[in-house]
Tab-separated table of C-alpha atoms in Angstrom:
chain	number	residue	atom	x	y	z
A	1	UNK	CA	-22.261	-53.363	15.525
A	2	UNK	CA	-21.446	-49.389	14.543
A	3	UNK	CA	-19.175	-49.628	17.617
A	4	UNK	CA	-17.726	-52.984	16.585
A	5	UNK	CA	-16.635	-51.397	13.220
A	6	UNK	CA	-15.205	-48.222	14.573
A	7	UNK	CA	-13.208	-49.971	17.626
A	8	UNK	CA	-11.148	-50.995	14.155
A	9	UNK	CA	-9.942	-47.383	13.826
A	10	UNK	CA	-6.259	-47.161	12.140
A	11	UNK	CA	-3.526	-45.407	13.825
A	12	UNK	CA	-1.913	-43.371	11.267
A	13	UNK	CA	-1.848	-39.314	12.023
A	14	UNK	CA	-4.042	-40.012	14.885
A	15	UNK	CA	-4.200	-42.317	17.593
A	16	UNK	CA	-6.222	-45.196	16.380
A	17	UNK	CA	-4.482	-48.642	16.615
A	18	UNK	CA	-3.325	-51.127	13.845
A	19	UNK	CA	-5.716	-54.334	13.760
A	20	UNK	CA	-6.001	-57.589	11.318
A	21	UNK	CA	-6.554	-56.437	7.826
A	22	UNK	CA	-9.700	-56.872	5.872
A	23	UNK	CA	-10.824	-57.693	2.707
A	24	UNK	CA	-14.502	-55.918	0.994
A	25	UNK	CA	-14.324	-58.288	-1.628
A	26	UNK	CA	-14.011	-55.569	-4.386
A	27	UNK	CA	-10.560	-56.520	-4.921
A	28	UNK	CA	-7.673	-58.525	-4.806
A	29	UNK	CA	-4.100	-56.957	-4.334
A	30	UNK	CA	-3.039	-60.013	-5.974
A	31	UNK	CA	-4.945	-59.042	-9.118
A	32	UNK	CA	-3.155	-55.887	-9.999
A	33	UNK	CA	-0.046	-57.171	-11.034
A	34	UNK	CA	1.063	-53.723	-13.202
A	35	UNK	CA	2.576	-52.395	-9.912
A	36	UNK	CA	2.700	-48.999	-8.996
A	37	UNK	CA	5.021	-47.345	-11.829
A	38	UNK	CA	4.090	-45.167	-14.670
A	39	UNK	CA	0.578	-43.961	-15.971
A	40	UNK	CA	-2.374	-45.235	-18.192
A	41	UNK	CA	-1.477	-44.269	-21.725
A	42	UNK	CA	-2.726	-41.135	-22.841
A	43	UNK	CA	-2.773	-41.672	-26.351
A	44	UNK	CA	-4.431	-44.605	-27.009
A	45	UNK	CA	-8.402	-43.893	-26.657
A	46	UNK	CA	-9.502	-47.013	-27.293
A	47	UNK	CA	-7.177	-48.197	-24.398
A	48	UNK	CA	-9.202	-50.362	-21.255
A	49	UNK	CA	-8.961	-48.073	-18.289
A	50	UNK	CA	-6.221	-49.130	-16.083
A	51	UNK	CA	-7.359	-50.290	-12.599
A	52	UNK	CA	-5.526	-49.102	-9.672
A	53	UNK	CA	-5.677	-50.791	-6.375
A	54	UNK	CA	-5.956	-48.470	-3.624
A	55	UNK	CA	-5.163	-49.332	-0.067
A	56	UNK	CA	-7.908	-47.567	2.033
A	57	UNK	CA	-8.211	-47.020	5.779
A	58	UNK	CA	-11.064	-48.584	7.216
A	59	UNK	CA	-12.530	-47.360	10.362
A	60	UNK	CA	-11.405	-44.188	10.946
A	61	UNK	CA	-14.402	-42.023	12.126
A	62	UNK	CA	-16.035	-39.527	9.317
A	63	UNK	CA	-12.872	-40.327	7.118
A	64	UNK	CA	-12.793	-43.283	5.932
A	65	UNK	CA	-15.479	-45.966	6.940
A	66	UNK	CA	-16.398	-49.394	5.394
A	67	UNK	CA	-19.727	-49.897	6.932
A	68	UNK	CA	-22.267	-53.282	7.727
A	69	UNK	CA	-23.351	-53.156	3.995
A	70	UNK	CA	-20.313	-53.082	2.265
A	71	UNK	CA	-20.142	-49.637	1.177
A	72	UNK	CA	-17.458	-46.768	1.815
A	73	UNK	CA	-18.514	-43.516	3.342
A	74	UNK	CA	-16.337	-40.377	4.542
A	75	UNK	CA	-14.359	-37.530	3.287
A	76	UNK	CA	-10.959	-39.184	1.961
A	77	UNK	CA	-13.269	-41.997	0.209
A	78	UNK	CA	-14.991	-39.356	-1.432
A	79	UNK	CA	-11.843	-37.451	-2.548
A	80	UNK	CA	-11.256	-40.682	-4.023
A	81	UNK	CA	-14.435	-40.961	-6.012
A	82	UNK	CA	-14.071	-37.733	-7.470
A	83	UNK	CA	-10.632	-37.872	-8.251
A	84	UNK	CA	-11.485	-40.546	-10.229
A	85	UNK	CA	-14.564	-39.090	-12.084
A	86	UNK	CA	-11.762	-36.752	-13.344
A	87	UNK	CA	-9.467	-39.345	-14.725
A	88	UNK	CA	-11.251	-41.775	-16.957
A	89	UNK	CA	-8.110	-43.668	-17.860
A	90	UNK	CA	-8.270	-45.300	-14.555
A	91	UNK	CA	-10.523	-47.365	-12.695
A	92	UNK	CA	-9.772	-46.758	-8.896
A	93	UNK	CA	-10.206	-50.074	-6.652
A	94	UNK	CA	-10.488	-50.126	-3.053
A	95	UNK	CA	-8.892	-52.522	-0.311
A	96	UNK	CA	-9.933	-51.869	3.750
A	97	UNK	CA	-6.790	-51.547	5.718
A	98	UNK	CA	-6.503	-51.955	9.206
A	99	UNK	CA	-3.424	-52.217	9.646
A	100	UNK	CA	-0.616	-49.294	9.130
A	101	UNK	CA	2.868	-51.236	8.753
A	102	UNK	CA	0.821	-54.469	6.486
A	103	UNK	CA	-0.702	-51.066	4.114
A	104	UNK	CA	3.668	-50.401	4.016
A	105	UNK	CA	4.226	-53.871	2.924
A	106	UNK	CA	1.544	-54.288	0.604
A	107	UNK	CA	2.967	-51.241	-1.070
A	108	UNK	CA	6.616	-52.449	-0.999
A	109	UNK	CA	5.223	-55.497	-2.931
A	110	UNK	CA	3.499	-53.692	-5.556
A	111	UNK	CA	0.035	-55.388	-4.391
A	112	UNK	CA	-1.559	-52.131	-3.648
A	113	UNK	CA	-0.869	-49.069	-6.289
A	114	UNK	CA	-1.727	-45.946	-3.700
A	115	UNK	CA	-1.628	-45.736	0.081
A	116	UNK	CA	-4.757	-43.805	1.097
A	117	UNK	CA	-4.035	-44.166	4.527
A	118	UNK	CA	-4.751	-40.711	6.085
A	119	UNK	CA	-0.970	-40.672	5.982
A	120	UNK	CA	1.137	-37.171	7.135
A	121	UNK	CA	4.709	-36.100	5.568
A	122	UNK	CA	7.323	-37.248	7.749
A	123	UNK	CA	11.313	-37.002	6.291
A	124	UNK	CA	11.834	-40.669	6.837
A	125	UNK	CA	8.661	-41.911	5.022
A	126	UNK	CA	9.412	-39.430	1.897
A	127	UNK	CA	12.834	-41.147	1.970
A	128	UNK	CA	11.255	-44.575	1.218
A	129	UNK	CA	8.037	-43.748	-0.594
A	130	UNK	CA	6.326	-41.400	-2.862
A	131	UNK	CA	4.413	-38.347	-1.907
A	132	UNK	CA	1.751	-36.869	-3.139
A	133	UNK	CA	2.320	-33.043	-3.548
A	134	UNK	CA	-1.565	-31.705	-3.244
A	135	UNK	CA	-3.041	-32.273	0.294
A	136	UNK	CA	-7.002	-32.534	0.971
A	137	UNK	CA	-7.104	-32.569	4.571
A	138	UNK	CA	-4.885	-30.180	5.978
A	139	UNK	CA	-3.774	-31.177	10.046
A	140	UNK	CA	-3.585	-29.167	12.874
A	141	UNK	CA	-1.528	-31.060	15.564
A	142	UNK	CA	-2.459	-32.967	18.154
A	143	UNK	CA	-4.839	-33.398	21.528
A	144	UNK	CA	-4.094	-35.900	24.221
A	145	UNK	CA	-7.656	-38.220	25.169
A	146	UNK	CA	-6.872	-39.034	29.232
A	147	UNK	CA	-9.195	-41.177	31.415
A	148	UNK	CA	-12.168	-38.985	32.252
A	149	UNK	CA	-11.691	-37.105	35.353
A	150	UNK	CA	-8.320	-37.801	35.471
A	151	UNK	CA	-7.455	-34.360	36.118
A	152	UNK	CA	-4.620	-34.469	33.804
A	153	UNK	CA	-3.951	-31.140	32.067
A	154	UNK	CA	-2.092	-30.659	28.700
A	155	UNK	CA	-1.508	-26.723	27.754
A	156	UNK	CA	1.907	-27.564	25.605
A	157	UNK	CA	3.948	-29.942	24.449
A	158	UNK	CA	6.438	-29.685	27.386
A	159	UNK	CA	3.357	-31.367	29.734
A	160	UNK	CA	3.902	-34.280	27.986
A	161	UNK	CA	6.919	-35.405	29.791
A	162	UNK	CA	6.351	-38.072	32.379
A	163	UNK	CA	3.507	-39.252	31.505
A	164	UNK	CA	2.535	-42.625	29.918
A	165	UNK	CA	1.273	-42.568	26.625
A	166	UNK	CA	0.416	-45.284	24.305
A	167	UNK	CA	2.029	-44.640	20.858
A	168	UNK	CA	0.893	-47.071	17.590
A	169	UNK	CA	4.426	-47.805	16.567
A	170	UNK	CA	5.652	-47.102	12.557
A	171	UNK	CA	3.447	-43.481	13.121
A	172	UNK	CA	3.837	-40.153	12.302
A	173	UNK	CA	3.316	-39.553	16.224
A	174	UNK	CA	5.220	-42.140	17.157
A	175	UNK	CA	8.132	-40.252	15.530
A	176	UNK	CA	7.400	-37.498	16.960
A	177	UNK	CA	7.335	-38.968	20.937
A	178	UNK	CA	10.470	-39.950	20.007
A	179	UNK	CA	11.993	-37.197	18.874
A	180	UNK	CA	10.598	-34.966	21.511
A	181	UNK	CA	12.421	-37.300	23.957
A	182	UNK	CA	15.744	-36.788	22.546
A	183	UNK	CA	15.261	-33.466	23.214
A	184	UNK	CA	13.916	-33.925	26.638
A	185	UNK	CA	15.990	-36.671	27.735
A	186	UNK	CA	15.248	-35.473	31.805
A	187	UNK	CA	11.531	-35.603	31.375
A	188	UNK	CA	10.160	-37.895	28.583
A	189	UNK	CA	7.661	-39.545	27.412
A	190	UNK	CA	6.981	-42.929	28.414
A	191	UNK	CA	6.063	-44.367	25.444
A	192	UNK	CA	4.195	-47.779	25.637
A	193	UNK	CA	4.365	-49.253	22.132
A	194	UNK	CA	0.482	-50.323	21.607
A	195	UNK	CA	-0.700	-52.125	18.067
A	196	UNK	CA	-4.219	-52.750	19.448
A	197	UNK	CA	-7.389	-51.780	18.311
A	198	UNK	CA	-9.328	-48.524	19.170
A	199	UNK	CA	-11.351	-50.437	22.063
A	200	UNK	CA	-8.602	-52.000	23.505
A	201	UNK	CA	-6.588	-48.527	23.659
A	202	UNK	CA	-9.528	-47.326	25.452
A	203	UNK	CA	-9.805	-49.626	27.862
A	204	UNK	CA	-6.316	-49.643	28.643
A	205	UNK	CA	-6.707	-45.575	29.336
A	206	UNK	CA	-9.687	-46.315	31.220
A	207	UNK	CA	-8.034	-49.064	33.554
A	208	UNK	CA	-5.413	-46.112	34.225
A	209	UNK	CA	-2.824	-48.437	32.321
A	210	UNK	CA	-1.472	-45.661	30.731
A	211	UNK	CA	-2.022	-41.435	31.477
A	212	UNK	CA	-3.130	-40.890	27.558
A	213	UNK	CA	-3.442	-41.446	23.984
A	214	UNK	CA	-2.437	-39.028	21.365
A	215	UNK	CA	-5.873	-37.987	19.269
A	216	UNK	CA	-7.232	-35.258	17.330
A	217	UNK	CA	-9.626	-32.351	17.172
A	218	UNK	CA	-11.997	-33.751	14.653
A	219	UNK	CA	-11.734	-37.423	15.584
A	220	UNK	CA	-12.021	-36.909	19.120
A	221	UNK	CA	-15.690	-35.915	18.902
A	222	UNK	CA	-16.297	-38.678	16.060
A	223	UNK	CA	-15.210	-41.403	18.508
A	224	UNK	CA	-16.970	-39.600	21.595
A	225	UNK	CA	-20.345	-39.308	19.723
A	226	UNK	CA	-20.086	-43.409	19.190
A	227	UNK	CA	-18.135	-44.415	22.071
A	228	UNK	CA	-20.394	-41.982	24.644
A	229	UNK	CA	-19.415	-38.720	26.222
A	230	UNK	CA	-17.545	-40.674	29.224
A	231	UNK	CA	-14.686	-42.884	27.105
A	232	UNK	CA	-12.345	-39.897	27.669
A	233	UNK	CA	-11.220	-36.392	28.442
A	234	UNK	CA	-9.730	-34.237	25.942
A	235	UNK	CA	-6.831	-32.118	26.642
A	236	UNK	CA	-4.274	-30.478	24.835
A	237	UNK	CA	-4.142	-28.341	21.535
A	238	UNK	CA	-2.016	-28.319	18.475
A	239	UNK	CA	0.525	-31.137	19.901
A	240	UNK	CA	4.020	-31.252	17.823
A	241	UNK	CA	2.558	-29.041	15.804
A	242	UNK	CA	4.928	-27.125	13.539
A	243	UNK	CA	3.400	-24.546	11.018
A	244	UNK	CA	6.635	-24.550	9.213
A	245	UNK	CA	6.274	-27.840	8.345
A	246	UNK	CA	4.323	-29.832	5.522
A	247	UNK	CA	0.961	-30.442	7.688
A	248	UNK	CA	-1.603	-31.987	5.304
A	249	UNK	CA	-2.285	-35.584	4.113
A	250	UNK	CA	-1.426	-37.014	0.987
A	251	UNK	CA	-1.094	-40.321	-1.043
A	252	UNK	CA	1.503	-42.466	-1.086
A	253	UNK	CA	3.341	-44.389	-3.957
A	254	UNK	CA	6.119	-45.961	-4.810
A	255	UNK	CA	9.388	-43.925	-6.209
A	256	UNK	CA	9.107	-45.014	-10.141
A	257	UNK	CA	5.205	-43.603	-10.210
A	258	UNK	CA	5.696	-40.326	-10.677
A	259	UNK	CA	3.345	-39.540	-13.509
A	260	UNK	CA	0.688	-41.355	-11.783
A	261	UNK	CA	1.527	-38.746	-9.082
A	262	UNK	CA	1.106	-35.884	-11.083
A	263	UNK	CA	-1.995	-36.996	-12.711
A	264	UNK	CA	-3.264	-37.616	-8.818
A	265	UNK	CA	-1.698	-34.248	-7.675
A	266	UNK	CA	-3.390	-32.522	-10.653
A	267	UNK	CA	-6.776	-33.456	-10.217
A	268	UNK	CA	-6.443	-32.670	-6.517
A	269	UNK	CA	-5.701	-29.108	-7.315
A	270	UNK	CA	-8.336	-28.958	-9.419
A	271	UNK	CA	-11.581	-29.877	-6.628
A	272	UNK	CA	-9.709	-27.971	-4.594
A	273	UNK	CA	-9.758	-24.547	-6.791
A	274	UNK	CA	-13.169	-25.028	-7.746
A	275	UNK	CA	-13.993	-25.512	-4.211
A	276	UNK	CA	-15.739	-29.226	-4.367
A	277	UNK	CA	-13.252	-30.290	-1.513
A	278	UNK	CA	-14.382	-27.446	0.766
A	279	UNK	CA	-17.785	-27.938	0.075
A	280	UNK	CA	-17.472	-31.837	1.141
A	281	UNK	CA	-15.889	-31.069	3.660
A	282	UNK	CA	-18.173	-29.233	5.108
A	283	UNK	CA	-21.219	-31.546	4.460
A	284	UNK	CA	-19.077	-34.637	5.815
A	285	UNK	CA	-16.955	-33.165	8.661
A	286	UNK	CA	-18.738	-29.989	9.752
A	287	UNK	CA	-15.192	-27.586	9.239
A	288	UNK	CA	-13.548	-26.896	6.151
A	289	UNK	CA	-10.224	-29.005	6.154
A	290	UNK	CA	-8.804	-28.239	2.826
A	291	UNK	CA	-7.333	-24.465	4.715
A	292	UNK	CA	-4.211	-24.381	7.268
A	293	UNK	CA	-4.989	-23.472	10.340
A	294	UNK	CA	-4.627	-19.932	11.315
């Protein structure tokens, strides 16, 4: 059943594939109709907190999980919970979401408030949507999961070229493949656009369907430990990796909430100066994400 749940892993910064959406029954998106501009007021005390409907990925190892009994467990959902311990003037709501480019739309429409979606900064999605400033989970790049004992050997991001990947379209890494093969227009990728779920993208790699599909550090052993030591090989490092560039996650809104933002932003910087992020992550994840990588 664990495995069931997990084979709906989103592909959003990693490599976990877009599925059916769910619904936990906390919520509706169609009950929030206050959309996603502006902030609860601060000077009315008496005011009912203002409930915000959060769009929350389900399935993604460690991170974000909605388990058999209903109930959230991982490191963003707890970021969540104590981000809202810290504002009182909302009430913080949570819909599963399974599916990256439905989590865009729901958004768009105003039916979800926040996209807690493990999302990365990428130019073209700050174009569109809000940002949140303050990252909790900072990323390091990259690995490439190939079928086990494939033999297939990753030391850089110039390896990748010629070999098959499967790439979740509407991704941060599937903007990436693509613009690494505008630059290597003699040896690309070849991407094979793939919306399935987690199970199915292993399968796929296992049926030699396709040479490899993009992952990361901390997932990679998450899915291994419930998937079993032989679902894949690891190879690869710090893939597209650029420490120049913004590298954590963040929230997204929509342009027109930018005091919601702040208040968001704010409280992030606040668990992470008094070190409650590092400390969770630690106790969830086993490494202290809330530091770039050296």
């Amino acid at each position: 059943m664990m495995k069931r749940r997990i084979g709906l892993a989103l592909a959003l910064t990693l490599t976990l594939a877009v599925a059916a959406c769910g619904n936990n029954g906390n919520s509706s998106p169609s009950s929030n109709k206050s959309g996603a501009s502006g902030s609860a007021s601060a000077n009315n005390d008496n005011a009912e907190p203002r409930t915000l409907v959060i769009a929350l990925a389900n399935g993604i190892p460690k991170i974000s999980v909605l388990d058999e009994n209903g109930k959230w467990q991982g490191y963003d959902y707890e970021v969540l919970t104590k981000i809202d311990e810290i504002l009182p003037q909302y009430v913080f709501k949570y819909e599963p979401i399974t599916d990256f480019q439905a989590a865009f739309v729901g958004l768009d429409t105003k039916a979800y408030d926040i996209l807690s979606i493990h999302a990365s900064w990428t130019e073209e999605r700050a174009q569109k949507y809000l940002l949140g400033e303050a990252s909790h989970y900072e990323n390091s790049g990259y690995t490439l999961r190939v079928k086990k004992g494939s033999g297939i050997v990753v030391n850089s991001d110039e390896d990748l070229g010629g070999l098959k990947i499967a790439v979740p379209p509407g991704t941060s890494v599937a903007g990436l493949s693509e613009k690494f093969n505008e630059t290597h227009s003699d040896n690309p990728i070849e991407i094979v656009w793939d919306s399935g779920t987690l199970e199915q993208q292993l399968a796929i790699l296992k049926s030699g369907a396709v040479d490899g599909l993009f992952g990361e550090k901390l997932n990679d052993q998450a899915t291994l430990e419930a998937y079993g030591p032989d679902a894949f090989d690891v190879t690869g490092d710090n893939l597209f990796y650029d420490p120049a560039k913004k590298n954590g996650t963040y929230l997204l809104y929509n342009y027109g909430s930018e005091s919601l933002q702040q208040e968001l932003d704010t409280a992030i910087n606040k668990l992470l100066a008094d070190g409650t992020l590092s400390k969770l992550s630690l106790e969830i994840l086993g490494i202290d994400v809330t530091v770039k990588p050296l």
